[in-house]
Short mmCIF file of C-alpha atoms in Angstrom, two decimals:
data_model
loop_
_atom_site.label_atom_id
_atom_site.label_comp_id
_atom_site.label_asym_id
_atom_site.label_seq_id
_atom_site.Cartn_x
_atom_site.Cartn_y
_atom_site.Cartn_z
CA MET A 247 8.78 -19.43 -8.14
CA LYS A 248 5.86 -18.39 -5.93
CA ILE A 249 5.02 -14.71 -5.86
CA GLY A 250 2.80 -12.84 -3.41
CA LYS A 251 0.12 -10.25 -4.04
CA PHE A 252 -1.64 -7.74 -1.78
CA GLY A 253 -5.29 -8.70 -1.42
CA PHE A 254 -6.30 -5.13 -2.30
CA LEU A 255 -7.50 -3.25 -5.37
CA ASN A 256 -4.11 -1.52 -5.57
CA ASN A 257 -2.55 -4.77 -6.85
CA PHE A 258 -5.20 -5.46 -9.48
CA LEU A 259 -3.54 -3.67 -12.39
CA PRO A 260 0.03 -4.89 -11.73
CA TYR A 261 -1.03 -8.55 -11.61
CA TYR A 262 -3.85 -8.54 -14.14
CA TRP A 263 -1.84 -9.73 -17.17
CA ILE A 264 0.06 -12.34 -15.10
CA GLU A 265 -3.13 -13.86 -13.68
CA LYS A 266 -5.04 -13.60 -16.94
CA ASN A 267 -2.39 -15.69 -18.69
CA ARG A 268 -1.47 -17.85 -15.67
CA LEU A 269 2.18 -16.89 -15.98
CA ALA A 270 3.07 -17.53 -12.32
CA GLU A 271 1.75 -19.06 -9.13
CA VAL A 272 0.28 -16.09 -7.26
CA VAL A 273 -0.60 -16.17 -3.54
CA GLU A 274 -2.91 -13.41 -2.27
CA ALA A 275 -2.67 -12.23 1.36
CA SER A 276 -2.45 -9.16 3.56
CA PRO A 277 0.83 -7.16 3.48
CA LYS A 278 1.76 -8.36 6.97
CA THR A 279 1.12 -12.01 6.06
CA LEU A 280 3.17 -11.71 2.86
CA ALA A 281 6.15 -10.44 4.88
CA GLU A 282 5.85 -13.45 7.20
CA MET A 283 5.62 -15.82 4.23
CA ILE A 284 8.80 -14.34 2.71
CA GLU A 285 10.62 -14.81 6.03
CA ASN A 286 9.38 -18.40 6.30
CA ARG A 287 10.39 -19.20 2.69
CA GLN A 288 6.78 -19.90 1.69
CA LEU A 289 7.14 -17.25 -1.03
CA ASP A 290 10.10 -16.29 -3.17
CA TYR A 291 9.01 -12.71 -3.94
CA ALA A 292 6.21 -10.39 -2.82
CA PRO A 293 5.35 -6.77 -2.04
CA ILE A 294 5.72 -6.18 1.70
CA PRO A 295 5.13 -3.17 3.98
CA SER A 296 7.84 -0.53 3.53
CA PHE A 297 8.31 -0.16 7.28
CA TYR A 298 8.86 -3.92 7.61
CA PHE A 299 11.47 -3.78 4.85
CA LEU A 300 13.32 -0.87 6.48
CA LYS A 301 13.32 -2.68 9.82
CA ASN A 302 14.68 -5.92 8.31
CA LYS A 303 16.65 -4.79 5.26
CA ASP A 304 19.83 -6.47 6.49
CA ARG A 305 18.31 -9.82 5.45
CA LEU A 306 16.04 -8.71 2.59
CA ARG A 307 16.66 -7.84 -1.05
CA ASP A 308 14.49 -5.16 -2.68
CA TYR A 309 13.30 -4.83 -6.28
CA THR A 310 11.64 -2.35 -8.65
CA PHE A 311 7.95 -3.12 -8.15
CA CYS A 312 6.34 -0.99 -5.44
CA ILE A 313 3.06 0.55 -4.34
CA ALA A 314 3.50 4.29 -3.96
CA SER A 315 1.30 7.37 -4.10
CA LYS A 316 2.19 10.41 -6.18
CA GLY A 317 -0.09 12.62 -4.07
CA LYS A 318 -3.47 11.46 -2.85
CA VAL A 319 -3.44 7.69 -2.27
CA LEU A 320 -7.26 7.38 -1.86
CA SER A 321 -6.96 4.13 0.11
CA VAL A 322 -4.97 5.01 3.25
CA LEU A 323 -7.24 7.34 5.16
CA VAL A 324 -8.25 8.69 8.50
CA VAL A 325 -12.05 8.90 8.46
CA SER A 326 -14.32 10.39 11.06
CA ASN A 327 -17.88 10.37 12.31
CA GLY A 328 -17.67 14.12 12.84
CA LYS A 329 -16.37 17.08 10.88
CA SER A 330 -12.82 17.00 12.19
CA LEU A 331 -10.07 14.79 13.57
CA ASP A 332 -10.86 13.27 16.96
CA ASP A 333 -8.27 13.22 19.74
CA LYS A 334 -8.47 9.41 19.70
CA ILE A 335 -7.86 7.44 16.49
CA ALA A 336 -8.65 3.74 16.21
CA ILE A 337 -6.07 2.02 14.03
CA THR A 338 -6.70 -1.13 12.03
CA ASN A 339 -4.65 -4.25 12.74
CA GLU A 340 -3.91 -4.67 9.02
CA THR A 341 -1.26 -1.99 8.70
CA MET A 342 2.30 -1.37 9.81
CA THR A 343 3.66 1.32 7.50
CA SER A 344 0.54 3.50 7.61
CA VAL A 345 0.54 3.64 11.41
CA LYS A 346 4.15 4.89 11.44
CA LEU A 347 3.31 7.35 8.69
CA LEU A 348 0.34 8.65 10.68
CA GLU A 349 2.55 9.07 13.76
CA ILE A 350 5.03 11.13 11.72
CA ILE A 351 2.30 13.32 10.21
CA LEU A 352 0.73 13.97 13.62
CA LYS A 353 4.10 14.91 15.11
CA GLU A 354 4.95 17.18 12.18
CA LYS A 355 1.58 18.92 12.55
CA GLY A 356 1.97 19.25 16.31
CA LEU A 357 -1.12 17.14 17.00
CA SER A 358 -1.33 14.92 20.08
CA CYS A 359 -3.91 12.30 19.16
CA LYS A 360 -3.93 8.98 20.99
CA LEU A 361 -3.73 5.94 18.68
CA ILE A 362 -5.86 2.99 19.81
CA PRO A 363 -5.02 -0.40 18.20
CA VAL A 364 -8.15 -2.40 17.37
CA ASN A 365 -8.22 -5.99 16.13
CA ASP A 366 -10.47 -5.16 13.18
CA ARG A 367 -10.22 -3.65 9.70
CA ARG A 368 -13.76 -2.35 9.17
CA ALA A 369 -14.33 1.37 9.52
CA THR A 370 -17.76 0.88 11.10
CA ASN A 371 -16.31 -1.18 13.96
CA LEU A 372 -13.27 1.04 14.39
CA LEU A 373 -15.47 4.13 14.67
CA LYS A 374 -17.43 2.49 17.47
CA ARG A 375 -14.24 2.71 19.53
CA CYS A 376 -13.05 6.21 18.60
CA GLY A 377 -14.30 9.30 16.81
CA SER A 378 -11.73 8.82 14.02
CA ALA A 379 -10.19 5.72 12.43
CA LEU A 380 -7.22 4.77 10.26
CA VAL A 381 -8.33 2.42 7.49
CA ILE A 382 -6.45 1.03 4.51
CA GLY A 383 -7.00 -0.78 1.23
CA ASP A 384 -10.44 -1.63 -0.08
CA GLU A 385 -12.00 -0.93 3.32
CA ALA A 386 -10.74 2.65 3.08
CA ILE A 387 -12.21 3.00 -0.41
CA LYS A 388 -15.60 1.90 0.93
CA ALA A 389 -15.28 4.12 4.00
CA ARG A 390 -14.58 7.27 1.97
CA MET A 391 -18.03 6.92 0.42
CA ILE A 392 -19.74 6.81 3.84
CA TYR A 393 -17.65 8.83 6.31
CA ARG A 394 -15.84 12.15 6.23
CA VAL A 395 -12.20 11.87 5.14
CA VAL A 396 -10.14 14.02 7.49
CA MET A 397 -6.74 12.83 6.23
CA ASP A 398 -5.49 11.17 3.05
CA LEU A 399 -2.06 10.03 4.23
CA GLY A 400 -0.55 10.05 0.75
CA GLU A 401 -1.63 13.65 0.27
CA GLU A 402 -0.42 14.65 3.74
CA TRP A 403 3.00 13.09 3.07
CA PHE A 404 3.33 14.81 -0.31
CA GLU A 405 2.45 18.19 1.22
CA LEU A 406 5.03 17.55 3.95
CA THR A 407 7.91 16.35 1.73
CA GLY A 408 7.08 16.94 -1.95
CA TYR A 409 7.85 13.27 -2.67
CA PRO A 410 5.84 10.06 -3.20
CA MET A 411 5.02 7.85 -0.24
CA VAL A 412 6.11 4.25 -0.75
CA PHE A 413 3.65 2.03 1.12
CA GLY A 414 4.85 -1.33 -0.19
CA ILE A 415 8.07 -2.56 -1.76
CA SER A 416 8.79 -5.87 -3.48
CA ALA A 417 11.31 -8.06 -1.71
CA SER A 418 12.84 -11.48 -1.29
CA LEU A 419 15.30 -12.95 1.19
CA LYS A 420 18.89 -11.86 0.55
CA ASP A 421 19.91 -15.33 -0.64
CA VAL A 422 17.07 -15.50 -3.20
CA ASN A 423 17.45 -13.92 -6.63
CA ALA A 424 13.91 -13.08 -7.75
CA ARG A 425 14.88 -10.70 -10.55
CA GLY A 426 12.86 -12.77 -13.01
CA CYS A 427 9.72 -12.25 -10.89
CA ASP A 428 10.33 -8.52 -10.78
CA ASP A 429 10.82 -8.39 -14.55
CA LEU A 430 7.53 -10.25 -14.98
CA LEU A 431 5.72 -7.71 -12.76
CA ASN A 432 7.21 -4.82 -14.71
CA ARG A 433 6.04 -6.33 -17.98
CA SER A 434 2.59 -6.83 -16.48
CA ILE A 435 2.44 -3.21 -15.28
CA ASP A 436 3.41 -1.93 -18.73
CA TRP A 437 0.75 -4.18 -20.31
CA GLY A 438 -1.83 -2.96 -17.81
CA PHE A 439 -1.37 0.68 -18.76
CA ARG A 440 -1.19 -0.15 -22.47
CA TYR A 441 -4.57 -1.91 -22.24
CA PHE A 442 -5.89 0.33 -19.48
CA ASP A 443 -9.54 0.26 -20.60
CA GLU A 444 -9.63 -3.55 -20.43
CA VAL A 445 -8.14 -3.57 -16.92
CA VAL A 446 -10.55 -0.89 -15.69
CA GLY A 447 -13.50 -2.73 -17.25
CA GLU A 448 -12.61 -5.98 -15.48
CA ALA A 449 -12.02 -4.16 -12.18
CA GLU A 450 -15.42 -2.48 -12.55
CA LYS A 451 -17.10 -5.88 -12.83
CA ARG A 452 -15.13 -7.53 -10.06
CA PHE A 453 -15.22 -4.76 -7.45
CA SER A 454 -18.52 -3.07 -8.37
CA MET A 455 -16.89 0.36 -8.25
CA PRO A 456 -17.46 3.35 -10.58
CA LYS A 457 -15.28 3.39 -13.69
CA GLU A 458 -14.29 7.03 -13.06
CA PHE A 459 -12.99 6.23 -9.58
CA LEU A 460 -11.03 3.20 -10.79
CA GLU A 461 -9.35 5.25 -13.51
CA GLU A 462 -8.40 7.93 -11.01
CA TYR A 463 -7.20 5.37 -8.47
CA PHE A 464 -4.94 3.35 -10.77
CA LYS A 465 -3.41 6.55 -12.17
CA SER A 466 -2.81 7.96 -8.67
CA LEU A 467 -0.39 5.11 -7.88
CA SER A 468 3.21 4.58 -8.89
CA TYR A 469 4.24 0.96 -9.36
CA LYS A 470 7.96 1.36 -10.06
CA MET A 471 10.77 2.60 -7.81
CA GLY A 472 12.15 5.63 -9.62
CA SER A 473 14.41 8.34 -8.20
CA LYS A 474 11.51 10.23 -6.57
CA GLU A 475 10.15 7.07 -4.94
CA LYS A 476 13.62 6.20 -3.61
CA LYS A 477 13.97 9.70 -2.16
CA GLY A 478 10.50 9.44 -0.57
CA LEU A 479 11.44 6.11 1.03
CA ARG A 480 14.72 7.55 2.36
CA LEU A 481 12.85 10.49 3.90
CA PHE A 482 10.37 8.11 5.51
CA GLU A 483 13.25 6.10 7.00
CA GLU A 484 14.96 9.28 8.26
CA LEU A 485 11.79 10.56 9.95
CA CYS A 486 11.09 7.15 11.47
CA ARG A 487 14.55 7.23 13.02
CA GLU A 488 14.22 10.89 14.08
CA TYR A 489 11.02 10.14 15.99
CA GLY A 490 12.27 6.85 17.47
CA LEU A 491 9.91 4.67 15.43
CA LEU A 492 12.64 2.58 13.81
#
């Protein structure tokens, strides 16, 4: 079976053991592309954006593997050129779930910022269009070292609800049973935390990022759908519906 992988640092630990031992055919792509590949039967199993899953769950099957933040997510951020949030926010074309999450957070805070879609993912280019920008993944990690972080969306969500924010959830089409793939990912996640120093060391070489940040980042994420993650996802769905986003 073919399995998908987010082309971000957040998928490095979950897939490290699988790729190291060549235990499956892994296809790397953006979250949006992985969802399209699942729909087109080009992949059997992959993490996909949570909002996409909620919108299409009548024809999708979900599994245990997920990408969720326990508090700060560190890689889904609103960054700014100035000291505070601008009234216009450029949003990257790479995200679906994070845009909806940002809309909910702004509404809950009573803020009326205008979101400007931009066909780019780089913070530098997004900030040429607006005073603030929503960036995700590795681009957000780079941006946090250059620009002021005015919102960490994982942290904002946790302060709002007290629950994790599920950004990605593993899925297949309803008529595909990919339980074996999910079991493989779970074994790989367990291996990754058992041999955490090895994983961090390899990530340090590959991504040229400080060891201390990598340790913090991997530990800030939850990779399995437990009761708190399920509750967080339900709350996200409820708020999406309440605000007419879903």
